PDB file of C-alpha atoms in Angstrom:
ATOM      1  CA  MET R  15      26.031  -5.919   4.753  1.00  0.00           C
ATOM      2  CA  ALA R  16      28.636  -3.215   5.248  1.00  0.00           C
ATOM      3  CA  PRO R  17      27.971  -0.872   8.194  1.00  0.00           C
ATOM      4  CA  THR R  18      28.111   2.196   5.933  1.00  0.00           C
ATOM      5  CA  THR R  19      25.459   0.763   3.627  1.00  0.00           C
ATOM      6  CA  THR R  20      23.256  -0.153   6.564  1.00  0.00           C
ATOM      7  CA  SER R  21      23.604   3.351   7.967  1.00  0.00           C
ATOM      8  CA  ILE R  22      22.421   4.800   4.663  1.00  0.00           C
ATOM      9  CA  GLY R  23      19.319   2.589   4.816  1.00  0.00           C
ATOM     10  CA  PHE R  24      18.605   3.595   8.410  1.00  0.00           C
ATOM     11  CA  ALA R  25      19.036   7.270   7.503  1.00  0.00           C
ATOM     12  CA  LEU R  26      16.674   7.035   4.527  1.00  0.00           C
ATOM     13  CA  ALA R  27      14.002   5.234   6.560  1.00  0.00           C
ATOM     14  CA  PHE R  28      14.277   7.735   9.407  1.00  0.00           C
ATOM     15  CA  MET R  29      14.042  10.656   6.961  1.00  0.00           C
ATOM     16  CA  ALA R  30      10.879   9.057   5.533  1.00  0.00           C
ATOM     17  CA  ALA R  31       9.418   8.843   9.044  1.00  0.00           C
ATOM     18  CA  PHE R  32      10.377  12.460   9.737  1.00  0.00           C
ATOM     19  CA  THR R  33       8.946  13.637   6.404  1.00  0.00           C
ATOM     20  CA  TRP R  34       5.639  11.843   7.007  1.00  0.00           C
ATOM     21  CA  SER R  35       5.523  13.396  10.471  1.00  0.00           C
ATOM     22  CA  ILE R  36       6.106  16.960   9.248  1.00  0.00           C
ATOM     23  CA  ALA R  37       3.426  16.951   6.525  1.00  0.00           C
ATOM     24  CA  PRO R  38       0.473  16.467   8.957  1.00  0.00           C
ATOM     25  CA  VAL R  39       1.639  19.484  10.947  1.00  0.00           C
ATOM     26  CA  PHE R  40       1.430  21.648   7.811  1.00  0.00           C
ATOM     27  CA  TYR R  41      -1.974  20.118   7.016  1.00  0.00           C
ATOM     28  CA  ARG R  42      -3.266  20.801  10.526  1.00  0.00           C
ATOM     29  CA  ARG R  43      -2.148  24.441  10.368  1.00  0.00           C
ATOM     30  CA  ALA R  44      -3.743  24.851   6.928  1.00  0.00           C
ATOM     31  CA  ILE R  45      -7.127  23.555   8.123  1.00  0.00           C
ATOM     32  CA  ASP R  46      -7.470  26.721  10.214  1.00  0.00           C
ATOM     33  CA  TYR R  47      -7.701  28.912   7.098  1.00  0.00           C
ATOM     34  CA  VAL R  48      -8.780  26.619   4.247  1.00  0.00           C
ATOM     35  CA  SER R  49     -11.422  23.898   3.800  1.00  0.00           C
ATOM     36  CA  TYR R  50     -10.579  20.206   3.510  1.00  0.00           C
ATOM     37  CA  PHE R  51     -11.393  20.426  -0.200  1.00  0.00           C
ATOM     38  CA  GLY R  52      -9.143  23.419  -0.684  1.00  0.00           C
ATOM     39  CA  LEU R  53      -6.321  21.741   1.206  1.00  0.00           C
ATOM     40  CA  GLY R  54      -6.643  18.603  -0.901  1.00  0.00           C
ATOM     41  CA  ALA R  55      -6.541  20.594  -4.129  1.00  0.00           C
ATOM     42  CA  ILE R  56      -3.718  23.001  -3.289  1.00  0.00           C
ATOM     43  CA  ARG R  57      -1.364  20.322  -1.984  1.00  0.00           C
ATOM     44  CA  CYS R  58      -1.534  18.643  -5.401  1.00  0.00           C
ATOM     45  CA  ILE R  59       0.570  21.506  -6.795  1.00  0.00           C
ATOM     46  CA  GLY R  60       3.547  20.157  -4.879  1.00  0.00           C
ATOM     47  CA  TYR R  61       2.571  16.550  -5.570  1.00  0.00           C
ATOM     48  CA  ILE R  62       2.352  16.744  -9.350  1.00  0.00           C
ATOM     49  CA  VAL R  63       5.455  18.935  -9.726  1.00  0.00           C
ATOM     50  CA  SER R  64       7.626  16.653  -7.567  1.00  0.00           C
ATOM     51  CA  ALA R  65       6.280  13.496  -9.247  1.00  0.00           C
ATOM     52  CA  ALA R  66       7.011  14.963 -12.692  1.00  0.00           C
ATOM     53  CA  ILE R  67      10.549  15.932 -11.734  1.00  0.00           C
ATOM     54  CA  PHE R  68      11.238  12.455 -10.346  1.00  0.00           C
ATOM     55  CA  LEU R  69       9.893  10.699 -13.445  1.00  0.00           C
ATOM     56  CA  PHE R  70      11.851  12.952 -15.799  1.00  0.00           C
ATOM     57  CA  ILE R  71      15.116  12.471 -13.902  1.00  0.00           C
ATOM     58  CA  THR R  72      14.795   8.693 -13.598  1.00  0.00           C
ATOM     59  CA  MET R  73      13.217   7.707 -16.937  1.00  0.00           C
ATOM     60  CA  GLY R  74      13.310  10.678 -19.305  1.00  0.00           C
ATOM     61  CA  LEU R  75      10.716  12.542 -21.345  1.00  0.00           C
ATOM     62  CA  LYS R  76       9.450   9.481 -23.264  1.00  0.00           C
ATOM     63  CA  SER R  77       8.254   7.907 -20.010  1.00  0.00           C
ATOM     64  CA  PHE R  78       5.387  10.444 -19.871  1.00  0.00           C
ATOM     65  CA  ALA R  79       3.604   8.582 -22.712  1.00  0.00           C
ATOM     66  CA  PHE R  80      -0.109   7.976 -22.020  1.00  0.00           C
ATOM     67  CA  PRO R  81      -0.627   4.393 -20.741  1.00  0.00           C
ATOM     68  CA  GLY R  82      -3.988   3.896 -22.470  1.00  0.00           C
ATOM     69  CA  ILE R  83      -7.509   4.874 -21.461  1.00  0.00           C
ATOM     70  CA  LYS R  84      -8.354   1.593 -19.688  1.00  0.00           C
ATOM     71  CA  LEU R  85      -5.256   1.507 -17.493  1.00  0.00           C
ATOM     72  CA  PHE R  86      -5.477   5.237 -16.765  1.00  0.00           C
ATOM     73  CA  ALA R  87      -9.145   4.850 -15.744  1.00  0.00           C
ATOM     74  CA  ILE R  88      -8.197   2.131 -13.260  1.00  0.00           C
ATOM     75  CA  VAL R  89      -5.332   4.219 -11.853  1.00  0.00           C
ATOM     76  CA  PHE R  90      -7.662   7.229 -11.638  1.00  0.00           C
ATOM     77  CA  ILE R  91     -10.371   5.406  -9.678  1.00  0.00           C
ATOM     78  CA  CYS R  92      -7.979   3.626  -7.311  1.00  0.00           C
ATOM     79  CA  SER R  93      -5.884   6.734  -6.692  1.00  0.00           C
ATOM     80  CA  ASN R  94      -8.876   8.926  -5.910  1.00  0.00           C
ATOM     81  CA  ILE R  95     -10.299   6.443  -3.408  1.00  0.00           C
ATOM     82  CA  TRP R  96      -6.871   6.186  -1.798  1.00  0.00           C
ATOM     83  CA  LEU R  97      -5.535   9.752  -1.754  1.00  0.00           C
ATOM     84  CA  VAL R  98      -8.582  11.967  -2.313  1.00  0.00           C
ATOM     85  CA  VAL R  99     -11.447  10.329  -0.421  1.00  0.00           C
ATOM     86  CA  GLY R 100      -9.126   8.703   2.118  1.00  0.00           C
ATOM     87  CA  ASP R 101      -7.196  11.885   2.794  1.00  0.00           C
ATOM     88  CA  LEU R 102     -10.360  13.978   3.111  1.00  0.00           C
ATOM     89  CA  PHE R 103     -11.323  11.679   5.994  1.00  0.00           C
ATOM     90  CA  TYR R 104      -7.745  12.060   7.267  1.00  0.00           C
ATOM     91  CA  PHE R 105      -7.989  15.868   7.242  1.00  0.00           C
ATOM     92  CA  ALA R 106     -11.263  15.625   9.167  1.00  0.00           C
ATOM     93  CA  ALA R 107      -9.601  13.367  11.736  1.00  0.00           C
ATOM     94  CA  LEU R 108      -6.638  15.765  12.002  1.00  0.00           C
ATOM     95  CA  HIS R 109      -9.007  18.656  12.623  1.00  0.00           C
ATOM     96  CA  ARG R 110     -10.910  16.862  15.382  1.00  0.00           C
ATOM     97  CA  LEU R 111      -8.140  14.884  17.055  1.00  0.00           C
ATOM     98  CA  GLY R 112      -5.006  16.943  16.464  1.00  0.00           C
ATOM     99  CA  VAL R 113      -1.693  15.706  15.081  1.00  0.00           C
ATOM    100  CA  SER R 114      -0.416  13.861  18.157  1.00  0.00           C
ATOM    101  CA  LEU R 115      -3.634  11.786  18.342  1.00  0.00           C
ATOM    102  CA  CYS R 116      -4.503  11.418  14.669  1.00  0.00           C
ATOM    103  CA  VAL R 117      -1.084  10.297  13.403  1.00  0.00           C
ATOM    104  CA  PRO R 118      -0.619   7.338  15.792  1.00  0.00           C
ATOM    105  CA  ILE R 119      -4.224   6.199  15.326  1.00  0.00           C
ATOM    106  CA  THR R 120      -4.083   6.307  11.530  1.00  0.00           C
ATOM    107  CA  SER R 121      -0.630   4.715  11.641  1.00  0.00           C
ATOM    108  CA  ALA R 122      -2.480   1.571  12.694  1.00  0.00           C
ATOM    109  CA  TYR R 123      -3.668   1.069   9.104  1.00  0.00           C
ATOM    110  CA  PRO R 124      -1.456  -2.073   8.794  1.00  0.00           C
ATOM    111  CA  LEU R 125      -4.045  -3.698  11.062  1.00  0.00           C
ATOM    112  CA  LEU R 126      -6.387  -3.503   8.061  1.00  0.00           C
ATOM    113  CA  ALA R 127      -3.801  -3.711   5.292  1.00  0.00           C
ATOM    114  CA  VAL R 128      -2.095  -6.916   6.429  1.00  0.00           C
ATOM    115  CA  PRO R 129      -5.276  -9.056   6.587  1.00  0.00           C
ATOM    116  CA  ALA R 130      -6.383  -7.526   3.275  1.00  0.00           C
ATOM    117  CA  SER R 131      -3.043  -8.490   1.739  1.00  0.00           C
ATOM    118  CA  TRP R 132      -3.478 -11.995   3.104  1.00  0.00           C
ATOM    119  CA  ILE R 133      -6.925 -12.263   1.499  1.00  0.00           C
ATOM    120  CA  PHE R 134      -6.338 -10.534  -1.842  1.00  0.00           C
ATOM    121  CA  LEU R 135      -2.587 -10.872  -2.453  1.00  0.00           C
ATOM    122  CA  ASN R 136      -1.885 -14.205  -0.712  1.00  0.00           C
ATOM    123  CA  SER R 137       0.591 -12.512   1.628  1.00  0.00           C
ATOM    124  CA  PRO R 138       1.622 -14.375   4.819  1.00  0.00           C
ATOM    125  CA  PHE R 139      -0.595 -13.978   7.867  1.00  0.00           C
ATOM    126  CA  ASN R 140       0.789 -15.048  11.272  1.00  0.00           C
ATOM    127  CA  ALA R 141       0.058 -15.088  14.991  1.00  0.00           C
ATOM    128  CA  MET R 142       1.813 -11.731  15.467  1.00  0.00           C
ATOM    129  CA  ILE R 143      -1.366 -10.077  14.156  1.00  0.00           C
ATOM    130  CA  LEU R 144      -3.327 -11.033  17.291  1.00  0.00           C
ATOM    131  CA  ALA R 145      -0.725  -9.564  19.657  1.00  0.00           C
ATOM    132  CA  ALA R 146      -0.419  -6.476  17.470  1.00  0.00           C
ATOM    133  CA  ALA R 147      -4.200  -6.009  17.408  1.00  0.00           C
ATOM    134  CA  ILE R 148      -4.376  -6.103  21.208  1.00  0.00           C
ATOM    135  CA  LEU R 149      -1.601  -3.508  21.552  1.00  0.00           C
ATOM    136  CA  ILE R 150      -3.133  -1.210  18.932  1.00  0.00           C
ATOM    137  CA  VAL R 151      -6.636  -1.383  20.436  1.00  0.00           C
ATOM    138  CA  LEU R 152      -5.271  -0.638  23.911  1.00  0.00           C
ATOM    139  CA  GLY R 153      -3.257   2.240  22.484  1.00  0.00           C
ATOM    140  CA  VAL R 154      -6.276   3.719  20.709  1.00  0.00           C
ATOM    141  CA  ILE R 155      -8.309   3.467  23.944  1.00  0.00           C
ATOM    142  CA  LEU R 156      -5.595   5.374  25.808  1.00  0.00           C
ATOM    143  CA  LEU R 157      -5.356   7.983  23.055  1.00  0.00           C
ATOM    144  CA  SER R 158      -9.132   8.420  23.102  1.00  0.00           C
ATOM    145  CA  SER R 159      -9.177   8.757  26.893  1.00  0.00           C
ATOM    146  CA  SER R 160      -6.357  11.321  26.884  1.00  0.00           C
ATOM    147  CA  ARG R 161      -8.979  14.035  26.365  1.00  0.00           C
ATOM    148  CA  GLY R 162     -10.359  13.300  29.814  1.00  0.00           C
ATOM    149  CA  SER R 163     -12.823  10.438  29.387  1.00  0.00           C
ATOM    150  CA  ILE R 164     -12.602   6.770  28.429  1.00  0.00           C
ATOM    151  CA  ILE R 165     -15.714   7.284  26.305  1.00  0.00           C
ATOM    152  CA  PRO R 166     -14.805   9.786  23.563  1.00  0.00           C
ATOM    153  CA  SER R 167     -16.825  12.953  23.266  1.00  0.00           C
ATOM    154  CA  ALA R 168     -18.969  13.515  20.178  1.00  0.00           C
ATOM    155  CA  VAL R 169     -16.134  15.399  18.526  1.00  0.00           C
ATOM    156  CA  SER R 170     -13.554  12.729  19.442  1.00  0.00           C
ATOM    157  CA  PHE R 171     -15.835   9.924  18.270  1.00  0.00           C
ATOM    158  CA  GLY R 172     -16.312  11.717  14.953  1.00  0.00           C
ATOM    159  CA  GLY R 173     -12.543  12.060  14.643  1.00  0.00           C
ATOM    160  CA  LEU R 174     -11.995   8.375  15.401  1.00  0.00           C
ATOM    161  CA  PHE R 175     -14.653   7.368  12.872  1.00  0.00           C
ATOM    162  CA  ALA R 176     -13.035   9.590  10.229  1.00  0.00           C
ATOM    163  CA  ALA R 177      -9.654   8.004  11.035  1.00  0.00           C
ATOM    164  CA  VAL R 178     -11.063   4.495  10.517  1.00  0.00           C
ATOM    165  CA  LEU R 179     -12.588   5.506   7.178  1.00  0.00           C
ATOM    166  CA  ALA R 180      -9.238   7.014   6.134  1.00  0.00           C
ATOM    167  CA  MET R 181      -7.424   3.796   7.031  1.00  0.00           C
ATOM    168  CA  SER R 182      -9.955   1.754   5.054  1.00  0.00           C
ATOM    169  CA  CYS R 183      -9.388   3.868   1.947  1.00  0.00           C
ATOM    170  CA  TRP R 184      -5.606   3.659   2.398  1.00  0.00           C
ATOM    171  CA  THR R 185      -5.820  -0.126   2.677  1.00  0.00           C
ATOM    172  CA  PHE R 186      -7.697  -0.242  -0.615  1.00  0.00           C
ATOM    173  CA  GLY R 187      -5.005   1.966  -2.140  1.00  0.00           C
ATOM    174  CA  ILE R 188      -2.143  -0.199  -0.902  1.00  0.00           C
ATOM    175  CA  ILE R 189      -3.692  -3.375  -2.298  1.00  0.00           C
ATOM    176  CA  THR R 190      -4.500  -1.879  -5.699  1.00  0.00           C
ATOM    177  CA  ASN R 191      -1.108  -0.143  -5.825  1.00  0.00           C
ATOM    178  CA  LYS R 192       0.626  -3.502  -5.501  1.00  0.00           C
ATOM    179  CA  LEU R 193      -1.458  -4.867  -8.372  1.00  0.00           C
ATOM    180  CA  LEU R 194      -0.908  -1.821 -10.597  1.00  0.00           C
ATOM    181  CA  MET R 195       2.873  -2.079 -10.216  1.00  0.00           C
ATOM    182  CA  GLU R 196       2.675  -5.108 -12.516  1.00  0.00           C
ATOM    183  CA  TYR R 197       1.655  -2.792 -15.370  1.00  0.00           C
ATOM    184  CA  LEU R 198       3.585   0.443 -14.698  1.00  0.00           C
ATOM    185  CA  SER R 199       7.008   1.216 -13.255  1.00  0.00           C
ATOM    186  CA  ALA R 200       7.084   2.929  -9.853  1.00  0.00           C
ATOM    187  CA  PRO R 201       7.993   6.390 -11.244  1.00  0.00           C
ATOM    188  CA  GLN R 202       5.324   6.167 -13.963  1.00  0.00           C
ATOM    189  CA  LEU R 203       2.695   4.930 -11.548  1.00  0.00           C
ATOM    190  CA  GLU R 204       3.534   7.766  -9.163  1.00  0.00           C
ATOM    191  CA  TRP R 205       3.183  10.302 -12.006  1.00  0.00           C
ATOM    192  CA  TRP R 206      -0.174   9.038 -13.261  1.00  0.00           C
ATOM    193  CA  ARG R 207      -1.398   8.783  -9.681  1.00  0.00           C
ATOM    194  CA  ALA R 208      -0.408  12.415  -9.174  1.00  0.00           C
ATOM    195  CA  VAL R 209      -2.300  13.400 -12.348  1.00  0.00           C
ATOM    196  CA  SER R 210      -5.361  11.431 -11.216  1.00  0.00           C
ATOM    197  CA  VAL R 211      -5.362  12.828  -7.689  1.00  0.00           C
ATOM    198  CA  THR R 212      -4.865  16.385  -8.973  1.00  0.00           C
ATOM    199  CA  ILE R 213      -7.827  16.096 -11.356  1.00  0.00           C
ATOM    200  CA  GLY R 214     -10.024  14.491  -8.697  1.00  0.00           C
ATOM    201  CA  SER R 215      -9.077  16.943  -5.949  1.00  0.00           C
ATOM    202  CA  TRP R 216      -9.628  20.054  -8.062  1.00  0.00           C
ATOM    203  CA  ALA R 217     -12.900  18.669  -9.476  1.00  0.00           C
ATOM    204  CA  ILE R 218     -14.289  18.141  -5.969  1.00  0.00           C
ATOM    205  CA  PHE R 219     -12.953  21.518  -4.846  1.00  0.00           C
ATOM    206  CA  ILE R 220     -14.658  23.375  -7.722  1.00  0.00           C
ATOM    207  CA  ALA R 221     -17.868  21.313  -7.502  1.00  0.00           C
ATOM    208  CA  ASN R 222     -18.262  22.276  -3.837  1.00  0.00           C
ATOM    209  CA  LYS R 223     -17.948  25.963  -4.767  1.00  0.00           C
ATOM    210  CA  ASN R 224     -15.137  26.517  -2.313  1.00  0.00           C
ATOM    211  CA  THR R 225     -12.914  28.448  -4.716  1.00  0.00           C
ATOM    212  CA  LYS R 226     -13.160  31.452  -2.385  1.00  0.00           C
ATOM    213  CA  ASP R 227     -10.715  29.560  -0.133  1.00  0.00           C
ATOM    214  CA  ILE R 228      -7.842  30.488  -2.410  1.00  0.00           C
ATOM    215  CA  LYS R 229      -8.795  34.173  -2.269  1.00  0.00           C
ATOM    216  CA  ASN R 230      -8.603  34.114   1.516  1.00  0.00           C
ATOM    217  CA  ILE R 231      -5.059  32.782   1.846  1.00  0.00           C
ATOM    218  CA  SER R 232      -1.691  34.253   0.998  1.00  0.00           C
ATOM    219  CA  PHE R 233       0.817  33.027  -1.555  1.00  0.00           C
ATOM    220  CA  GLY R 234       2.997  31.906   1.338  1.00  0.00           C
ATOM    221  CA  ASN R 235       0.170  29.745   2.692  1.00  0.00           C
ATOM    222  CA  ILE R 236      -0.352  28.158  -0.726  1.00  0.00           C
ATOM    223  CA  MET R 237       3.355  27.372  -0.995  1.00  0.00           C
ATOM    224  CA  GLU R 238       3.344  25.836   2.481  1.00  0.00           C
ATOM    225  CA  ILE R 239       0.496  23.509   1.528  1.00  0.00           C
ATOM    226  CA  ALA R 240       2.201  22.646  -1.772  1.00  0.00           C
ATOM    227  CA  VAL R 241       5.415  21.784   0.080  1.00  0.00           C
ATOM    228  CA  ALA R 242       3.405  19.592   2.451  1.00  0.00           C
ATOM    229  CA  GLY R 243       1.929  17.806  -0.568  1.00  0.00           C
ATOM    230  CA  ALA R 244       5.367  17.156  -2.016  1.00  0.00           C
ATOM    231  CA  LEU R 245       6.634  15.911   1.349  1.00  0.00           C
ATOM    232  CA  GLY R 246       3.673  13.712   2.210  1.00  0.00           C
ATOM    233  CA  LEU R 247       2.800  12.363  -1.221  1.00  0.00           C
ATOM    234  CA  THR R 248       6.114  12.086  -3.094  1.00  0.00           C
ATOM    235  CA  ILE R 249       9.290  12.608  -1.085  1.00  0.00           C
ATOM    236  CA  GLY R 250       8.329  10.445   1.909  1.00  0.00           C
ATOM    237  CA  ASN R 251       7.317   7.568  -0.349  1.00  0.00           C
ATOM    238  CA  LEU R 252      10.544   7.800  -2.346  1.00  0.00           C
ATOM    239  CA  LEU R 253      12.769   7.860   0.758  1.00  0.00           C
ATOM    240  CA  PHE R 254      10.944   4.822   2.136  1.00  0.00           C
ATOM    241  CA  THR R 255      11.189   2.922  -1.158  1.00  0.00           C
ATOM    242  CA  TYR R 256      14.880   3.625  -1.700  1.00  0.00           C
ATOM    243  CA  SER R 257      15.732   2.501   1.832  1.00  0.00           C
ATOM    244  CA  PHE R 258      14.896  -1.021   0.629  1.00  0.00           C
ATOM    245  CA  LYS R 259      18.111  -1.003  -1.407  1.00  0.00           C
ATOM    246  CA  PHE R 260      20.179  -0.934   1.789  1.00  0.00           C
ATOM    247  CA  ILE R 261      18.067  -2.623   4.477  1.00  0.00           C
ATOM    248  CA  SER R 262      15.176  -5.101   4.488  1.00  0.00           C
ATOM    249  CA  VAL R 263      11.558  -4.014   4.154  1.00  0.00           C
ATOM    250  CA  GLU R 264      10.847  -5.268   7.689  1.00  0.00           C
ATOM    251  CA  VAL R 265      13.659  -3.214   9.250  1.00  0.00           C
ATOM    252  CA  SER R 266      12.723  -0.113   7.268  1.00  0.00           C
ATOM    253  CA  THR R 267       9.055  -0.434   8.229  1.00  0.00           C
ATOM    254  CA  CYS R 268       9.969  -0.751  11.907  1.00  0.00           C
ATOM    255  CA  ILE R 269      12.067   2.433  11.703  1.00  0.00           C
ATOM    256  CA  VAL R 270       9.257   4.307   9.923  1.00  0.00           C
ATOM    257  CA  SER R 271       6.904   3.200  12.697  1.00  0.00           C
ATOM    258  CA  ALA R 272       8.600   5.806  14.892  1.00  0.00           C
ATOM    259  CA  ARG R 273       6.620   8.532  13.128  1.00  0.00           C
ATOM    260  CA  PRO R 274       3.838   8.706  15.785  1.00  0.00           C
ATOM    261  CA  PHE R 275       6.490   9.716  18.321  1.00  0.00           C
ATOM    262  CA  ILE R 276       8.034  12.242  15.934  1.00  0.00           C
ATOM    263  CA  ALA R 277       4.618  13.675  15.016  1.00  0.00           C
ATOM    264  CA  ALA R 278       3.670  14.032  18.687  1.00  0.00           C
ATOM    265  CA  LEU R 279       6.938  15.852  19.425  1.00  0.00           C
ATOM    266  CA  VAL R 280       6.605  18.138  16.403  1.00  0.00           C
ATOM    267  CA  ALA R 281       2.987  18.913  17.317  1.00  0.00           C
ATOM    268  CA  PHE R 282       4.117  19.698  20.873  1.00  0.00           C
ATOM    269  CA  PHE R 283       6.732  22.226  19.742  1.00  0.00           C
ATOM    270  CA  VAL R 284       4.969  23.679  16.674  1.00  0.00           C
ATOM    271  CA  LEU R 285       1.253  23.486  17.520  1.00  0.00           C
ATOM    272  CA  ASN R 286       1.533  23.547  21.329  1.00  0.00           C
ATOM    273  CA  GLU R 287      -0.431  20.289  21.620  1.00  0.00           C
ATOM    274  CA  LYS R 288      -0.189  18.733  25.089  1.00  0.00           C
ATOM    275  CA  LEU R 289       2.114  15.704  25.460  1.00  0.00           C
ATOM    276  CA  THR R 290       0.652  13.843  28.456  1.00  0.00           C
ATOM    277  CA  LYS R 291       1.835  10.569  29.988  1.00  0.00           C
ATOM    278  CA  ILE R 292      -1.369   8.845  28.867  1.00  0.00           C
ATOM    279  CA  LYS R 293      -0.884  10.098  25.317  1.00  0.00           C
ATOM    280  CA  LEU R 294       2.734   8.893  25.291  1.00  0.00           C
ATOM    281  CA  ALA R 295       1.637   5.490  26.603  1.00  0.00           C
ATOM    282  CA  GLY R 296      -1.012   5.243  23.874  1.00  0.00           C
ATOM    283  CA  VAL R 297       1.459   6.231  21.167  1.00  0.00           C
ATOM    284  CA  SER R 298       3.911   3.638  22.499  1.00  0.00           C
ATOM    285  CA  LEU R 299       1.341   0.827  22.378  1.00  0.00           C
ATOM    286  CA  VAL R 300       0.167   1.711  18.872  1.00  0.00           C
ATOM    287  CA  THR R 301       3.775   1.920  17.654  1.00  0.00           C
ATOM    288  CA  ALA R 302       4.624  -1.428  19.276  1.00  0.00           C
ATOM    289  CA  GLY R 303       1.641  -2.981  17.532  1.00  0.00           C
ATOM    290  CA  ILE R 304       2.690  -1.582  14.166  1.00  0.00           C
ATOM    291  CA  VAL R 305       6.215  -2.940  14.680  1.00  0.00           C
ATOM    292  CA  LEU R 306       4.829  -6.401  15.503  1.00  0.00           C
ATOM    293  CA  ILE R 307       2.750  -6.375  12.310  1.00  0.00           C
ATOM    294  CA  SER R 308       5.835  -5.420  10.342  1.00  0.00           C
ATOM    295  CA  ILE R 309       8.012  -8.247  11.679  1.00  0.00           C
TER     296      ILE R 309
END
C-alpha cells in the first residue's frame, strides 16, 4: 500500500479517536446543568441533522424512503437499547467517575463484544482474549484505586456498575448492528438509527417531566450538546468506518484504542481532572488489553 494512502488511513483513525475523546468532555460539562435525560434528548439534534446530511450527500433524497414497519421496529428497539439506555448508564458513569476514568473503563467493551461476536456471529475467538482480560482487569483495579482506595467508594462503585451496564448495552448494539447491515446500507441504517434514538430520547425526557432542563440552559449550551451528539454519534463513526478503505480494521482499531489517553489529557486541560501516575498506569493497561483484543 502506498505510504500516502496509509497516512490517510492513520489520519482518519486518529481523528476518530480524537472525536470520540472530545464528545465525553462536552457531555461531562453538560451534566452539571442538565439531567441525563435532557442531555440524551438535546444531543440528538446534532445526531439526526448530521445523519440526514450524510445520507443525502451519499445516496440522495430517494434513500430516505421508509424501510417498512417491521424492519423499522427492529431498528428502533435495538438502537434504543444501544444508544439511549446504554448511553444513559454512560452519562451516569461519566458523572461519578469523570472523563479520565470513565472513558478507559468503558473502552473495555470489546471484552464483552468479542466473546458475544464469537457466540452469535461465529467470529474468531483466540487466546489473546485471556491476556487482554488480565490486562483490562488490572487496569480497571488501578483506575478504581486512583481515588485513594483499592476498594471503590459507594460513588465509585456505582460509577463502575453503570459503566458495566453501558458496555453491556453497547455490546448488544454492536451485535445487532452487524446483523441489520444485511438489510440496510450503512448511511440508511445510521439515519433510521438517528430517527429511532431521537424519538426514544425525547419520549423518555418528556415522560420524566424534565422539560424544565431546557429552560435552565442557554442556546449556546444547547448547541454545545448538539455538536457533541454529532461528534460522538455520527462523525466519529464515519471517520472510523472510512479509515477501513486505506488501512485494515485491526490497525485502525489499534489506533482508535488511543482514545483513553487522549480523553485523559483533554479532561486534564479542560476539566482540571488530576492525571496521576496510577491513573496513567491503569489507562495504559486497559489500552494494551483493548489492542490485544483487536489484533
